[in-house]
Amino acid sequence: MKTSALPLYATIAIFLIAYFLCYLQFPFMLSTRVIGNLLTDNAYLGIIAVGMTIVILSGGIDLSVGSVIAFSGVFIAVLLRDTGLHPLAVFVLLLAVTTAFGAAMGALIHGLDMPPFIVTLAGMFLARGAAYMLTIDSVPIEAPFYDFLQDLYYKMPGGGRFTLIAVIMLLAVAGGMILAHRTRFGTAVYAIGGGAHTARLMGVAVGRTTVMIYAFSGFMAGLSGIVFSIYTGSGYPLATVGTELTAIATVVIGGTLLTGGAGYVFGTLIGVLTMGLIQTYIVFDGSLSSWWTKIVIGGLLLLFILLQKGLLSVGQRQQGEAG
Amino acid sequence: MLLTVRDLTKTFPGTLALDGVRFDLRAGEVHALLGENGAGKSTLIKCLTGVHLRDRGEIKLDGTPVSPTSTLEAQELGIGTVYQEVNLLPNLTVAENLTFGRQPTRFGMVSGRRMRAMAEEMLAGYGLDHVNVSRELGSYSVAVQQIVAIARAVALSGKVLILDEPTASLDARETETLFDVVRGLRERGLGIVFISHFLDQVYDLSDRLTVLRNGKHIITAETGGMERLDLIHHMLGHELEEAEHRGVAARSRGAELLRFEGIARRGKVEPFDLTVHRGEVIGLAGLLGSGRTETADTLFGRTPPDQGTARDDTGDIDLTTPRAAIAAGFGYAPEDRKTDGIVAELSVRENIALALQARRGWARPIPRHEQKALAEDYIRRLDIRTSDAEKAVGDLSGGNQQKVVLARWLAMNPRFLILDEPTRGIDVGAHAEILRLIGELTDEGMSILLISSEFDELIAASDRVIVVRDRRHVSQLVGEEVETDRIIRAIADHAPVEGAAT
Ligand SMILES: Nc1ncnc2c1ncn2[C@@H]1O[C@H](COP(=O)(O)OP(=O)(O)OP(=O)(O)O)[C@@H](O)[C@H]1O
Ligand SMILES: [Mg+2]
């Protein structure tokens, strides 16, 4: 068994145990309604987390995604209000913009050999600023097409709704899994995460791959923005502040090594669901304040970082034994 | 000519690494590239394969000028390379490492099954049948990783194969396997560039050789027509001063310093006793994997012993962690310096002062001028080729990086120092320097445990030699008994001599 897969198993185990405990207390937690909501409420988070996983696997970080979601919402709302464009056309336009934005950040990171932290931090302010330039108010979206999208769901037995945006999120996860684990691009991502210098000596096209990684994250942030606008039915420049950090947390809880090179996209999905589960529990309980979410997330993060550190040293010891 | 290089020049800040070098490679030959540590061999390779951009000069492959700007482009031109530094990624599986960039795909998706089959095919003939290609590369030993890197480069080299010190972490049998593969490629008409500090291997394998010194081309000649002493003269620019034999002339034995009794670690080494005297050099001979390195790891607490005692005249010694061992005055320069020796970003001075500082505790910093004096002393004694003590270690040549690691442990001035293959990757001149230094240190009272695959080295430096086989300390040779034949016999008892190292 791969030692690097252990955090993934740990994540899955923790999620299942937590879910079971919740179920013991509130049997209703296992209903399709709760599950449907879990997926729907966290769809936008899941989508950026997939992009973030790829970025983190390569040893990078993308702090711009939260702002890009807000920008996307405003962009869509303003364009729909002020032009006669069909929402689908706006979506295409938006995805082109956010993908290009991500690619530009990737190009800067590689071309100027700058830390991703700095470049995407600048991107974060830029995207937020651009959202403000479009409007400073919350702009409702009134296109009929949006009503259509919001009503698009499959009614599961038990009354739960399997919504369009939940489907988009699961598709994004599936797409991310294929990209990361089944393509040459994915191997290149892991290679860069394992060591950019060595990857270059191995013949990895580091520059092209870096640009593609951040472009992918930008695309996912745009997609997440679309999903978020469907979810909320409006665009607001102050939305999703700090969401990039939540996304990073879900990636780490999902078992991906923060320094890059090891992890699984599927783990990120579990990380997102764990986060959603905690929130749902707090809602069910009713007496707990919502900052408990943050505390539990903080505790889980710490746990996972310690777990990975532990596994790393076990791995090294094993190598010592083999050698 | 398959490959011709003319007037190649490369400068780094403060260093003229290559100065108008010429080099050529025929199809179907093995061409050895030789020179001291820091002569410019690796730089030449890197300029050829696009890792460094050259300042000046012309490279022609099959008569057409080429200028690869990355390893990838070089690979596409048919040049496969094993660089001196770490070559592959420990976090990817063996199969991914081998097939990277050429994974079999269908509809853009990598087929895991075909990829594994391809990887297994690439590894066939290297004697790595026990390797599971689906496991992470990092879970295998450095030697296995090195062979995997070679297998990858071989598969990528349509025209030219470049091997920069490929044998530094291989044992004799693995080296022989590699040489067979290389000879096969030569038959097929590839041009092969081979860099090594093992002159035996150079004479064994190469058809022609080129010597570089201080970034300049010195000579290109047929290997067969070159006397060994002349070759060394070309490399060093002066005669080699032989380190004198120690063996019989050994000085009187010092007082007893350490006594290890029944030390063992399950699955690593069987129980052994060892008594160390002041100022003594104990050689440890044996094949790779016989328990040599395991003995050292156990004595230093890297894999703490699970039985036995260690004692000096003041009482018991704690060997449960390297830290405790260091506190007890032990030092250990491990074999795997490539991966866990240096901090590449720090300067030569900082690297040398590192272990000493750790031992003093961070509350008592070593004054900068002391650090500098220390660094300069070792730069001189080990002949570390660097523009100055403030150069980042990562920018030194491979051999000089190793000297820095060695210097770090020597600077700690331990009473008992374990050296695992201290001269691997170090040129003939510096080789003699290091042996001389071992002599000096022991005269000052340090005791040394020297692990080496090179019998000449063991014989030249050791007062006595312990032979390890199958994880057991099988015999001890003292004084006059220390000679190549006897060591080989002790190692080979009941076992074929296949592994006798060069
Ligand atoms: N990236 C770099 N930056 C600065 N100087 C460098 C760099 N790489 C190499 N050098 C310098 O260039 C010179 C030649 O180094 P090179 O690595 O080619 O030596 P080498 O012949 O391969 O030696 P070795 O046998 O030790 O591997 C050395 O003086 C080294 O310090
Ligand atoms: Mg070199």
Short mmCIF file of N, CA and C and ligand atoms in Angstrom, two decimals, chain B residues 41-42 84 164-165 397-399, ligand 2:
data_model
loop_
_atom_site.label_atom_id
_atom_site.label_comp_id
_atom_site.label_asym_id
_atom_site.label_seq_id
_atom_site.Cartn_x
_atom_site.Cartn_y
_atom_site.Cartn_z
N LYS B 41 33.06 19.38 -15.99
CA LYS B 41 32.44 18.26 -16.69
C LYS B 41 30.92 18.38 -16.71
N SER B 42 30.34 18.56 -15.51
CA SER B 42 28.88 18.62 -15.45
C SER B 42 28.37 19.85 -16.18
N GLN B 84 24.25 14.37 -12.61
CA GLN B 84 24.96 13.96 -11.40
C GLN B 84 24.06 14.05 -10.17
N ASP B 164 26.52 11.06 -16.14
CA ASP B 164 27.39 11.85 -15.28
C ASP B 164 27.53 11.15 -13.93
N GLU B 165 28.64 10.52 -13.72
CA GLU B 165 28.92 9.72 -12.51
C GLU B 165 27.78 8.77 -12.17
N SER B 397 30.47 22.31 -7.67
CA SER B 397 30.39 21.06 -8.42
C SER B 397 30.07 19.92 -7.45
N GLY B 398 29.56 18.82 -7.99
CA GLY B 398 29.10 17.71 -7.15
C GLY B 398 30.15 17.23 -6.15
N GLY B 399 31.36 17.04 -6.63
CA GLY B 399 32.42 16.54 -5.75
C GLY B 399 32.74 17.53 -4.65
MG MG C 2 29.99 17.13 -11.84
#
